[in-house]
Coordinates of C-alpha atoms in Angstrom, one line a residue:
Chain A
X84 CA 0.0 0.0 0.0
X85 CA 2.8 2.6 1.1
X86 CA 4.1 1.3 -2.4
X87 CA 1.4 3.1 -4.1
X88 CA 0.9 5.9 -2.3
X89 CA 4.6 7.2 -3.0
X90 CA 3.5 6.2 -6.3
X91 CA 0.7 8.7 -5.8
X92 CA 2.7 11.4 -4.4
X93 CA 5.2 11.3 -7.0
X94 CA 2.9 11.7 -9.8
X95 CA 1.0 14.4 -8.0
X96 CA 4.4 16.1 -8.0
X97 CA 4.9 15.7 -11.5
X98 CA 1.5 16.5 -12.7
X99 CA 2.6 20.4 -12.5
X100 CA 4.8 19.0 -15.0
X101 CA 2.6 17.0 -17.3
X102 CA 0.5 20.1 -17.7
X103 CA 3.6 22.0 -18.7
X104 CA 4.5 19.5 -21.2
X105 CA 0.4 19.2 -22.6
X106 CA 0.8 23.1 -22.9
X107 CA 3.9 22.6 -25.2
X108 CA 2.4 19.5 -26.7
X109 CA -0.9 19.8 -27.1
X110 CA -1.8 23.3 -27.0
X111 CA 0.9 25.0 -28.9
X112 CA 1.6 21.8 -31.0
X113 CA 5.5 22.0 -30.1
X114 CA 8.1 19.9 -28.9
X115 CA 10.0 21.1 -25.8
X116 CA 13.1 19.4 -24.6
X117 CA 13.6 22.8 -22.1
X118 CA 11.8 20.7 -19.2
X119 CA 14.7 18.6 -18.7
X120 CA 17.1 21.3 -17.6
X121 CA 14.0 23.7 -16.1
X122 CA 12.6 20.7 -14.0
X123 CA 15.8 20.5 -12.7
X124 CA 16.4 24.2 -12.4
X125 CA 12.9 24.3 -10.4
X126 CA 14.4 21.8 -7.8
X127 CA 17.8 23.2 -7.5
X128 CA 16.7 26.9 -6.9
X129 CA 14.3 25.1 -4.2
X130 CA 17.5 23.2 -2.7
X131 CA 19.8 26.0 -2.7
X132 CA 17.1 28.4 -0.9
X133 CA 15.5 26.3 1.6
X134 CA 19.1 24.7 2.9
X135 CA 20.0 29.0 3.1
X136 CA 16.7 29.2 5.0
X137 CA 14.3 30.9 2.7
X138 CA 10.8 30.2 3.7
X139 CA 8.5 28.1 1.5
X140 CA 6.3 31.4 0.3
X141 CA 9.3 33.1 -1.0
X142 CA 10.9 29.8 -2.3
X143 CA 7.6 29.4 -4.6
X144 CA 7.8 32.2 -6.9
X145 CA 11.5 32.3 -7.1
X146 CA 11.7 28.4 -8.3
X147 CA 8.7 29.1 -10.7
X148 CA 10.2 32.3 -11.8
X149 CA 13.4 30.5 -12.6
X150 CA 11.6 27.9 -14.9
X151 CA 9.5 30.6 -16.7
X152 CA 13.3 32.6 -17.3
X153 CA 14.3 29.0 -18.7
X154 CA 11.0 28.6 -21.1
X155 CA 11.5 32.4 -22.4
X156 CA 15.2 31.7 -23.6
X157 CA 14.2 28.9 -25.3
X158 CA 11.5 30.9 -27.1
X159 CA 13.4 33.6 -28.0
X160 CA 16.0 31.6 -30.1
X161 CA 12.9 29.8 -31.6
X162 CA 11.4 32.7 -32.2
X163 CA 13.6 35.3 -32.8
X164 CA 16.3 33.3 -34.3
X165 CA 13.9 30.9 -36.5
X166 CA 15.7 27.8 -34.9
X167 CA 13.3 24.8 -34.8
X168 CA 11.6 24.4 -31.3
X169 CA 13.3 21.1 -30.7
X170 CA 16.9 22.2 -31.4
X171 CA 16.2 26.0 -29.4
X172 CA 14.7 23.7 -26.0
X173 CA 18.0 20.9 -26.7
X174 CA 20.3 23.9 -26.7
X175 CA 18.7 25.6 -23.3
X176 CA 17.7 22.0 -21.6
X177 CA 22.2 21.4 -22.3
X178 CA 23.3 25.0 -20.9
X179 CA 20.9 24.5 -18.0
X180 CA 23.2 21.9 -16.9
X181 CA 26.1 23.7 -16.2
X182 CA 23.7 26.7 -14.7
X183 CA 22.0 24.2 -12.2
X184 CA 25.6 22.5 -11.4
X185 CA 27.0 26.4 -10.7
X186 CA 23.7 26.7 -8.1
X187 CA 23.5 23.8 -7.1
X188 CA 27.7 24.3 -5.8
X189 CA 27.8 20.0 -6.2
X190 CA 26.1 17.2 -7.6
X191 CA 23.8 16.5 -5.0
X192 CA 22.4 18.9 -2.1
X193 CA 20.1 16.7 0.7
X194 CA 17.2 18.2 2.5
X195 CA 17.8 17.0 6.1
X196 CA 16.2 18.9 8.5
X197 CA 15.0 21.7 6.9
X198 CA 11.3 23.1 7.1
X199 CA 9.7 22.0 3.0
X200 CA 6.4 22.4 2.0
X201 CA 5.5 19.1 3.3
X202 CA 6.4 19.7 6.6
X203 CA 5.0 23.0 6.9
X204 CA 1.3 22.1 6.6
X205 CA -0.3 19.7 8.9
X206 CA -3.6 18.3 7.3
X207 CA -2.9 14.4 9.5
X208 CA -0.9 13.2 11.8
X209 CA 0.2 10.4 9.0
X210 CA 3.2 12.1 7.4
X211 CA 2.3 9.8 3.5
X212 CA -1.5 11.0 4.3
X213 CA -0.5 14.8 4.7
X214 CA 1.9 15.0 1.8
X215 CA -0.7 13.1 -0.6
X216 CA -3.4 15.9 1.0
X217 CA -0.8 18.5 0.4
X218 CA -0.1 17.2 -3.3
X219 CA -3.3 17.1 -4.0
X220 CA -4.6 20.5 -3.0
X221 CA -1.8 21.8 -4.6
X222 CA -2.0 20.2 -7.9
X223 CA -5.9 20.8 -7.7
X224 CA -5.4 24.6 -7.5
X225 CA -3.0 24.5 -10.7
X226 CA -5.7 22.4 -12.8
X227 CA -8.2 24.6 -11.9
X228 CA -5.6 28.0 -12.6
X229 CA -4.7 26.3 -15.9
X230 CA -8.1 25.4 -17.1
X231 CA -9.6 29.1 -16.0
X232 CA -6.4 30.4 -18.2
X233 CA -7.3 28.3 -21.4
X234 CA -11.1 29.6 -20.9
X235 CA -10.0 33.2 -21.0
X236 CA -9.9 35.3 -24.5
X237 CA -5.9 35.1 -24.0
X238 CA -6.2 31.3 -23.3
X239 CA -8.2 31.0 -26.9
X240 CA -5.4 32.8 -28.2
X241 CA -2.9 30.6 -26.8
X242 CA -5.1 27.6 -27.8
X243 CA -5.8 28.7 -31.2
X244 CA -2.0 29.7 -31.5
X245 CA -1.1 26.1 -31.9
X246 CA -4.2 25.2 -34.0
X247 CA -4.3 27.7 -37.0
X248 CA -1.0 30.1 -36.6
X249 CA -2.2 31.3 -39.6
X250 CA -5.6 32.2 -38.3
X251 CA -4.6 33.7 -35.6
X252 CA -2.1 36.1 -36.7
X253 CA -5.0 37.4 -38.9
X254 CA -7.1 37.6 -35.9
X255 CA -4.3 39.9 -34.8
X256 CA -2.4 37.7 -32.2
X257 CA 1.7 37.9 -32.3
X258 CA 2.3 34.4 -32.2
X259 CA 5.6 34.6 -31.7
X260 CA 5.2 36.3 -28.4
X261 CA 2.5 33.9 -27.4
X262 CA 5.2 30.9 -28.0
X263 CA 7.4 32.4 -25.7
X264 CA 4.5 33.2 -23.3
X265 CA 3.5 29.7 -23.6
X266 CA 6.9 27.9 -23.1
X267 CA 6.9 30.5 -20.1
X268 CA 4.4 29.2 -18.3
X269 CA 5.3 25.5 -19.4
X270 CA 8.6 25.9 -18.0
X271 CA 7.4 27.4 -14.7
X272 CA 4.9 24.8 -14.1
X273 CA 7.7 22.6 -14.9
X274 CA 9.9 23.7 -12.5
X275 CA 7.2 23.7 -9.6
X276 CA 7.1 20.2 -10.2
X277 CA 11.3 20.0 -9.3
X278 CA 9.9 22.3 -6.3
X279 CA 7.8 19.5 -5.2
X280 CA 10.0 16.4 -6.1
X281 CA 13.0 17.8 -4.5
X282 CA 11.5 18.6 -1.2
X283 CA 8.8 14.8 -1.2
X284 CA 12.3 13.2 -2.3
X285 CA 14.8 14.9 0.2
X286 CA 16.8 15.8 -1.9
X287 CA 18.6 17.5 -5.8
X288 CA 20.2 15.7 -7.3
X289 CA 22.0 17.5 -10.7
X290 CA 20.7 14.4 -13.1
X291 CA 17.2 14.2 -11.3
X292 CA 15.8 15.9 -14.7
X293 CA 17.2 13.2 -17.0
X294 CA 14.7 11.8 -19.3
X295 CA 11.8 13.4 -17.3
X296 CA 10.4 14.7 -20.2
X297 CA 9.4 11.1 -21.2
X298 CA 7.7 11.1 -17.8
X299 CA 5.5 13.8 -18.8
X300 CA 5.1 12.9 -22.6
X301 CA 3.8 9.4 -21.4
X302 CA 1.4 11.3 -18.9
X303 CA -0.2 13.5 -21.6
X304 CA -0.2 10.6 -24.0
X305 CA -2.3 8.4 -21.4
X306 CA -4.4 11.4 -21.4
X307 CA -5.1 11.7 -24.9
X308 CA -5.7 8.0 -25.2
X309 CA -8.3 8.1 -21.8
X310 CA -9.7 11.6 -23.9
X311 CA -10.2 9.6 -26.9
X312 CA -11.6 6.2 -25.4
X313 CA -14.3 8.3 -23.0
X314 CA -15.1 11.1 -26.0
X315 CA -13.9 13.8 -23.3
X316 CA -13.9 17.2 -25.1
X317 CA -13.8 20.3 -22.2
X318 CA -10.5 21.5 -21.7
X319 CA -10.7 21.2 -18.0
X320 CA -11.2 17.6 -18.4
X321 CA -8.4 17.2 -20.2
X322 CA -6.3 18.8 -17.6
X323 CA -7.8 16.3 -15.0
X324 CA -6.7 13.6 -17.4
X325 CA -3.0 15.1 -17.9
X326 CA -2.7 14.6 -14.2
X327 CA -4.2 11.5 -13.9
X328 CA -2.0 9.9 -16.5
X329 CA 1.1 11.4 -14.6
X330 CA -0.5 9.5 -11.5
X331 CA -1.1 6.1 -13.9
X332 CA 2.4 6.6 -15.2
X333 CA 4.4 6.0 -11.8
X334 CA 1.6 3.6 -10.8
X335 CA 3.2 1.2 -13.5
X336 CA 6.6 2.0 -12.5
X337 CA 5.6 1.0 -8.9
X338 CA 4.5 -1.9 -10.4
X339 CA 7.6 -2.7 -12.0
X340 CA 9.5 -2.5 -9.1
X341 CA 7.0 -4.3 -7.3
X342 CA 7.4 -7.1 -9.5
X343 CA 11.3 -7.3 -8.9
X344 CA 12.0 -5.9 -11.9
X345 CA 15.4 -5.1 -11.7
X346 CA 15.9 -0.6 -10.7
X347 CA 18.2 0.0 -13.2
X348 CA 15.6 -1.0 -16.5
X349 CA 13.7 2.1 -15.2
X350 CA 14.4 4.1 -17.8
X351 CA 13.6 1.5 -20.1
X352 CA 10.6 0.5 -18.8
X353 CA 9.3 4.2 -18.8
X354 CA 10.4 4.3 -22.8
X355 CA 8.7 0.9 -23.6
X356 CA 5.9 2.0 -21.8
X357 CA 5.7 5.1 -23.8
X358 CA 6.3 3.3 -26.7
X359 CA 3.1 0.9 -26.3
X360 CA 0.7 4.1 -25.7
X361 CA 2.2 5.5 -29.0
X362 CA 1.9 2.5 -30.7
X363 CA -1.2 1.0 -29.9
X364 CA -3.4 3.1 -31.6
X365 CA -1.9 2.9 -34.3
X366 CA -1.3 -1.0 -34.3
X367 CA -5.2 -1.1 -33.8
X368 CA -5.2 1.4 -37.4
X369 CA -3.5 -1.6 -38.6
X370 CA -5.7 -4.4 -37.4
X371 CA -8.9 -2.6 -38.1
X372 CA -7.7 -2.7 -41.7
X373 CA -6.8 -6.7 -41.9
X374 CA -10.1 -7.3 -40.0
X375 CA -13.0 -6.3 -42.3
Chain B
X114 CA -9.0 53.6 -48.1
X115 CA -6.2 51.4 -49.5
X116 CA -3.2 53.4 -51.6
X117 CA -1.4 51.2 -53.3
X118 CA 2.0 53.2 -55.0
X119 CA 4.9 51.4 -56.5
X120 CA 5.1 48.1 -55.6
X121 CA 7.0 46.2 -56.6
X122 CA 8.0 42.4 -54.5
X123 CA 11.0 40.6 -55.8
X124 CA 11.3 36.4 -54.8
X125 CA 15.0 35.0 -53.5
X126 CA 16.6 38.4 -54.6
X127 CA 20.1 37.8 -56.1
X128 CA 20.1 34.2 -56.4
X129 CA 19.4 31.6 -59.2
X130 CA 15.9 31.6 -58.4
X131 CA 14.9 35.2 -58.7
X132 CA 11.5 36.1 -59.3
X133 CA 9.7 39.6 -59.9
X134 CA 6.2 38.9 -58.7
X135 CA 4.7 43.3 -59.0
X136 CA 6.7 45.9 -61.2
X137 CA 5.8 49.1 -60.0
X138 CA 1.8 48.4 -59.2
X139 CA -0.1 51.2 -57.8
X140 CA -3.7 51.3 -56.7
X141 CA -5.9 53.3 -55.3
X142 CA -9.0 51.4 -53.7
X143 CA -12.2 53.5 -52.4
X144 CA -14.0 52.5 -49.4
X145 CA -17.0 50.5 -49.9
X146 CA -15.2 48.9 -53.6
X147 CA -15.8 45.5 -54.3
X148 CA -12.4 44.8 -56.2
X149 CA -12.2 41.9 -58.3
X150 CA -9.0 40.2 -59.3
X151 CA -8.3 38.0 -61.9
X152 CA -5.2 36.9 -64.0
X153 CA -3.4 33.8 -64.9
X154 CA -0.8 32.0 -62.5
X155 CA 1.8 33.9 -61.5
X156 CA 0.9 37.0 -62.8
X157 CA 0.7 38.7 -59.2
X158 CA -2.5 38.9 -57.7
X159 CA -2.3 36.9 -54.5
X160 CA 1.4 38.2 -54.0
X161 CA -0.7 41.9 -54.3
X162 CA -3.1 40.4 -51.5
X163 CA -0.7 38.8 -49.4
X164 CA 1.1 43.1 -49.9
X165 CA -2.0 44.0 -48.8
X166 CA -2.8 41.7 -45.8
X167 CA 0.6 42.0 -44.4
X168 CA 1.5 38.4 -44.9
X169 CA 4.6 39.1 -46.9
X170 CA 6.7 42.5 -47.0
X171 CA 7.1 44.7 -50.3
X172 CA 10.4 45.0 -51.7
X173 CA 9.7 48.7 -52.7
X174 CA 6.7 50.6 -52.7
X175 CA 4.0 52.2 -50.1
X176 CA 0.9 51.1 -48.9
X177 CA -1.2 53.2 -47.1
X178 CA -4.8 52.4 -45.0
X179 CA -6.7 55.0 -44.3
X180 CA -3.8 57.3 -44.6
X181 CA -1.8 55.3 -42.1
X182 CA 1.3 54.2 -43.6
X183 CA 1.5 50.1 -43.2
X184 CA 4.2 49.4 -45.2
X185 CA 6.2 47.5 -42.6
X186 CA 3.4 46.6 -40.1
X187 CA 3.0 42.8 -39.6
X188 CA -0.1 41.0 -40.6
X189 CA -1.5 41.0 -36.9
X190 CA -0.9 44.8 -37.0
X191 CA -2.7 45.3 -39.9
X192 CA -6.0 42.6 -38.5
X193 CA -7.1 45.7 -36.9
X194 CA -8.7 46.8 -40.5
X195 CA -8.6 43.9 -42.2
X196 CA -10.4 40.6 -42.2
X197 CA -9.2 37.5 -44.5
X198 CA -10.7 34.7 -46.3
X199 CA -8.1 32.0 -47.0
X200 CA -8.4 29.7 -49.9
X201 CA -7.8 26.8 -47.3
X202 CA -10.5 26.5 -45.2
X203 CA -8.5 25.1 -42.6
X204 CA -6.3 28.1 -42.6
X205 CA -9.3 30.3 -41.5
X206 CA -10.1 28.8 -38.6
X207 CA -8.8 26.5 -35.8
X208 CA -10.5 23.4 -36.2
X209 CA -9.2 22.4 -32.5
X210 CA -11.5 25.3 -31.1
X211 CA -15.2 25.0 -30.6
X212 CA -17.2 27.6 -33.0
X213 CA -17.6 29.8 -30.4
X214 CA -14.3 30.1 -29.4
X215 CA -13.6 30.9 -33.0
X216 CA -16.3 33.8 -33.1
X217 CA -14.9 35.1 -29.7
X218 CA -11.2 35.7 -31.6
X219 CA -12.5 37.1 -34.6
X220 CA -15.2 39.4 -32.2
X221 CA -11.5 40.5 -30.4
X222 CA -9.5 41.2 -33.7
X223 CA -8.9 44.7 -33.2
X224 CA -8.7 44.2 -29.6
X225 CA -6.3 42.8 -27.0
X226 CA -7.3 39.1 -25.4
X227 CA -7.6 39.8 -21.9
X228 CA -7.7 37.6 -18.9
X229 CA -11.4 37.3 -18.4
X230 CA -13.9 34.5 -20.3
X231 CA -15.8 36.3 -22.7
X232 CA -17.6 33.4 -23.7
X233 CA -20.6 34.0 -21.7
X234 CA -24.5 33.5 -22.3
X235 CA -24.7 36.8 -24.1
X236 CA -21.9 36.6 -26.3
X237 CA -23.3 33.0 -27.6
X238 CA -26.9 34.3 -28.0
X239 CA -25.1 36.7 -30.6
X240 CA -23.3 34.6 -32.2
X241 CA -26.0 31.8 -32.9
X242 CA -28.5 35.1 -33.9
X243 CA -25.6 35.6 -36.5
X244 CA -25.2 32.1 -37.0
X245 CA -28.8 31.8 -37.7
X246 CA -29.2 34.0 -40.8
X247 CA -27.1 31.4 -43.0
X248 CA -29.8 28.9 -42.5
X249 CA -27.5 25.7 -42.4
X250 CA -28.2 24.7 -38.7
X251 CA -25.6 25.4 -37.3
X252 CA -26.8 28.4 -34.7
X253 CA -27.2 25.3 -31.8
X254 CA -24.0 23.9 -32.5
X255 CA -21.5 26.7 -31.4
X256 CA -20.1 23.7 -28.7
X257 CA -18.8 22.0 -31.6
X258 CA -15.5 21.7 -32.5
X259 CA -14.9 23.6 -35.8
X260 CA -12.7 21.1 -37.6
X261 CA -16.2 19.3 -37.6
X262 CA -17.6 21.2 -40.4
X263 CA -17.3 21.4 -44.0
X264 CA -15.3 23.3 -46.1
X265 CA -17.9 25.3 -47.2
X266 CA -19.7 25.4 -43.7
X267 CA -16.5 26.5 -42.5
X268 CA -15.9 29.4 -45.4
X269 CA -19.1 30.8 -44.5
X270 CA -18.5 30.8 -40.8
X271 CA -15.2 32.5 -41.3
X272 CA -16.8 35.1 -43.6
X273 CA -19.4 36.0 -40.9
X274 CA -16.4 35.9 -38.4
X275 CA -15.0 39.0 -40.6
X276 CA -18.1 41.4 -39.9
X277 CA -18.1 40.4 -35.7
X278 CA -15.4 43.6 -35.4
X279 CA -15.5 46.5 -36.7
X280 CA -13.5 45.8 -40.1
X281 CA -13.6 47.8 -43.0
X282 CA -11.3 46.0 -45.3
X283 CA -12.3 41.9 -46.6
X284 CA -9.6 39.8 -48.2
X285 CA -11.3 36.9 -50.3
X286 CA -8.1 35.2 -51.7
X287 CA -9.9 32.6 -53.9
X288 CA -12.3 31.5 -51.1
X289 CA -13.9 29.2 -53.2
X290 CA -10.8 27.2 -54.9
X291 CA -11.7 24.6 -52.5
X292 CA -15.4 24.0 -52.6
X293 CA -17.6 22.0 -54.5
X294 CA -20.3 24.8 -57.0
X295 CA -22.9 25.0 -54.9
X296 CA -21.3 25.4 -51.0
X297 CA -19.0 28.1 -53.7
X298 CA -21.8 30.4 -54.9
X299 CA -23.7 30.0 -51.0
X300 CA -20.2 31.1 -50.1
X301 CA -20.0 33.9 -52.2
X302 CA -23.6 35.3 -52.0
X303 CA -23.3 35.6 -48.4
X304 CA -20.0 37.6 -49.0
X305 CA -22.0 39.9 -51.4
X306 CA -24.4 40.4 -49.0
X307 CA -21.7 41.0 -46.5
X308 CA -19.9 43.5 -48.7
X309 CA -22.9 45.4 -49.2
X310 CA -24.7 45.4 -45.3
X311 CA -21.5 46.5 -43.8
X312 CA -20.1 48.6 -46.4
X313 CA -17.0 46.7 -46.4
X314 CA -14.1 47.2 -49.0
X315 CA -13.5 44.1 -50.7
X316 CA -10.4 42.6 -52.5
X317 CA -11.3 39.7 -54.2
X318 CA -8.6 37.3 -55.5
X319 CA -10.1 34.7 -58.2
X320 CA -9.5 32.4 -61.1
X321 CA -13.4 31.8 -61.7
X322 CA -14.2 34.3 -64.6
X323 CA -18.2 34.1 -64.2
X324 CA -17.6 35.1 -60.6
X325 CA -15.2 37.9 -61.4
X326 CA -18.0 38.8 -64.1
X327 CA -21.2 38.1 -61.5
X328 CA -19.3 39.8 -58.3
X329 CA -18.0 43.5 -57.6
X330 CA -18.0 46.6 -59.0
X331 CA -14.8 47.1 -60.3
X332 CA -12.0 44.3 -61.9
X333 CA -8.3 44.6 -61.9
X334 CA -6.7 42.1 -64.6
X335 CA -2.8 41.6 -63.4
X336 CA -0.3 40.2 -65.8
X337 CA 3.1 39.8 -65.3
X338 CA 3.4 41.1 -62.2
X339 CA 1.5 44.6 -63.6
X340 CA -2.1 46.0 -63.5
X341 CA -3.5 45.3 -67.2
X342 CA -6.6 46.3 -67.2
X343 CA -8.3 48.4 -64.5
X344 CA -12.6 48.7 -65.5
X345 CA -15.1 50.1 -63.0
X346 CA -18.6 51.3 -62.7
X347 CA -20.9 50.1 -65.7
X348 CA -18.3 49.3 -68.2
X349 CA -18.0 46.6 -65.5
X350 CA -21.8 46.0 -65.0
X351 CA -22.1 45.7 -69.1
X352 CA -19.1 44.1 -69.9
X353 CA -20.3 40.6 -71.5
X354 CA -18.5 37.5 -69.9
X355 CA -17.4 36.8 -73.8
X356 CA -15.4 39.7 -73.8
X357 CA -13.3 38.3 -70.5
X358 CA -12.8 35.1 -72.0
X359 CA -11.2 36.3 -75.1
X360 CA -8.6 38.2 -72.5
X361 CA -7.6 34.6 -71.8
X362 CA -8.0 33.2 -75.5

């Protein structure tokens, strides 16, 4: 049971991510590779300040603020400089290495004693119970910010940004500024989610963004697959779903492990898993066709 | 309303490729002129829109809007007088976004999107009132994804999308190319009527000679990248649709 519930906390932490990536992804129909580097940038800037004794309120904006600086380079050199999205986010997600590394001051910076986010709040006297409650309200207040965003005239703009650019510059939207709006925000939602993991973990570590971004691709891929299957077309739904596949994500993970499956296939697990939401669709295409 | 003086838009300047799409055009478009273009491929009349819309930069030249000099404003500058039908009706509107959502972009054209949903019970009533007057149905499906629609439904919708701001200018670059006869002439009726209820100035890109002939009150001919021919007022209304064809003979 305790199995699952870390399971649970973990993808609550990285749902703040999974909506950054379905912002990239699905709304402005762009790859973004920034989220390894900001994710990671999100949990060192948290390291770094709580260990100096920064209190959580002022730790919060500086971390997110720190991911959003992160998600505006990388649209500025897509934008600005007409490099593809993918390469701009490669080139920023790199240089954020060596950035974190000079914060950070060392590979790896434990939270030992220090006051986080989780230990703040008391919601019950269970310590998994009150960072679940805590992950939870937290995550809930960011679907619900995110979904009132996408139903605003700017969020349509951002929304149709991705959809028709064409369309919408004739509607009078600068799209380029809305990219770098959008990776913005991506990247700060991103990096709350290293705010999260860092302090539910213990610790930053500088390789703790490694691959994440597969983490929150598979999460928005469930998503789409659980949007598709249950005809689910409000966008607040959606955003429910996006954290929900984060959660079903590190479910099957926890699963994995569960079943002895050796630590170290992790990462490969989390890309075959990936792999089989991508495919299957699209291996059903195929049957569908055979089978008259 | 639009002045149009020495254009001229050259393609891949100084390489291999080079191509002179205007030499030297100039224009001058009245408000409330239904301008009809026509002209064989390549001779310069969606390069003059795209001049126009903002979509593409002249490589010398002027263009003025309302005396406001908009030679080097971007297209989402220049949405603020201008509305465009695309030849793609995908390109029109975002087929992700419910029809709604479309009419509330193309309500804020000419203004900034702020943070605060505008989609509320009286902004749908309007639209589906404005929905309504094209008779297809489709006033009580405004929760419906756009992408859901027709080519033709969706031409139409974007044309009524045009008059929900206050725009004065309406870019039809061959709205039509894409649709089958009938959804084409329901498609540009209803910009006719649109043209004339709003007292819009029209620029109307087109291969379709019986439209140029039915549609507008005045006809530009381009060829070669220069205005040929330039007829307005009732030598357009009694020009015979022979005499257009032989132009092309």
């Amino acid at each position: 049971m305790q199995f699952y519930l870390d399971a649970l906390q973990f993808g609550l932490c990285l749902g703040s991510m999974a909506m950054g990536i379905f912002i990239t992804m699905k709304i402005f129909n762009m790859p973004d590779i920034t989220t390894d580097g900001s994710y990671t940038l999100g949990a060192t800037v948290t390291a770094v300040l709580i260990t100096s004794h920064w209190p959580i309120y002022a730790v919060l904006p500086v971390s997110i603020s720190a991911g959003a600086a992160a998600g505006i380079c990388t649209g500025l050199i897509h934008t600005k400089l007409k490099i593809d999205a993918l390469l701009s986010g490669i080139l920023v997600m790199t240089g954020l290495y060596s950035i974190n590394l000079l914060i950070l001051g060392r590979s790896n910076v434990p939270l030992i004693n220090v006051s986080t986010i989780f230990t703040s709040v008391t919601l019950f006297t269970d310590e998994t119970y009150n960072q679940v409650a805590i992950g939870l309200i937290l995550i809930s207040l960011l679907a619900l910010l995110l979904t009132w965003l996408l139903r605003t005239d700017f969020g349509i703009a951002m929304r149709a940004t991705g959809n028709s650019p064409t369309m919408t510059r004739a509607i009078g939207v600068n799209t380029d500024r809305m990219k770098i709006t959008g990776l913005a925000i991506a990247n700060a939602f991103t990096a709350l989610s290293g705010f999260l993991a860092a302090q539910y973990q213990g610790f930053t570590d500088i390789n703790m963004g490694i691959g994440i971004v597969i983490t929150g691709l598979g999460s928005v891929l469930i998503a789409d697959a659980l949007r598709i299957w249950f005809n689910i077309t409000g966008i607040g739904k959606q955003i429910i779903l996006v954290v929900v596949g984060s959660i079903i994500f590190q479910f099957v993970l926890a699963t994995s492990l569960q079943l002895h499956v050796n630590p170290n296939m992790l990462k490969l697990i989390t890309a075959l898993f990936v792999l089989l939401i991508v495919a299957l669709p699209r291996v059903g295409k195929l049957t569908s066709l055979r089978v008259p | 309303m639009i002045d149009i003086k020495h254009i001229t838009k050259v393609f891949n300047k100084g390489k291999v490729n080079e191509v002179t799409a205007l030499r030297e055009v100039s224009l001058h478009i009245n408000k409330g002129e239904f301008v009809v273009m026509i002209g064989s491929n390549g001779s310069g009349k969606s390069t003059l829109l795209n001049m126009v819309a903002g979509s593409e930069f002249c490589s010398e030249g002027t263009i003025t809007i309302n005396n406001v000099n908009v030679t080097q404003l971007h297209d989402y500058q220049r949405s603020k007088w201008m509305a465009r039908v695309f030849q793609n009706p995908f390109n029109g509107t975002a087929p992700d976004l419910t029809i709604l959502d479309n009419f509330r972009l193309a309500a804020l054209r000419a203004q900034p999107k702020k943070l605060s949903i505008g989609t509320n019970a009286a902004f749908k009533k309007t639209v589906q009132d404005k929905i309504a007057m094209l008779g297809m149905g489709l006033e009580n499906k405004t929760n419906q994804a756009m992408g859901s629609l027709s080519g033709g439904q969706r031409q139409a919708l974007t044309l009524l999308m045009s008059v929900m701001d206050h725009t004065e200018i309406l870019l039809l670059d061959e709205p039509t190319a894409a649709l089958d006869p009938r959804s084409a002439q329901a498609v540009l009726s209803l910009a006719d009527t649109l043209v004339k209820e709003y007292n819009l100035t029209a620029l109307f890109v087109t291969h379709n000679l019986k439209d140029a002939h039915q549609y507008g009150n005045r006809l530009v001919q381009m060829q070669e990248g220069k205005v040929l021919r330039d007829i307005t007022g009732d030598v357009k209304k009694n020009m015979p649709l022979t005499t257009m064809f032989e132009w092309f003979a």
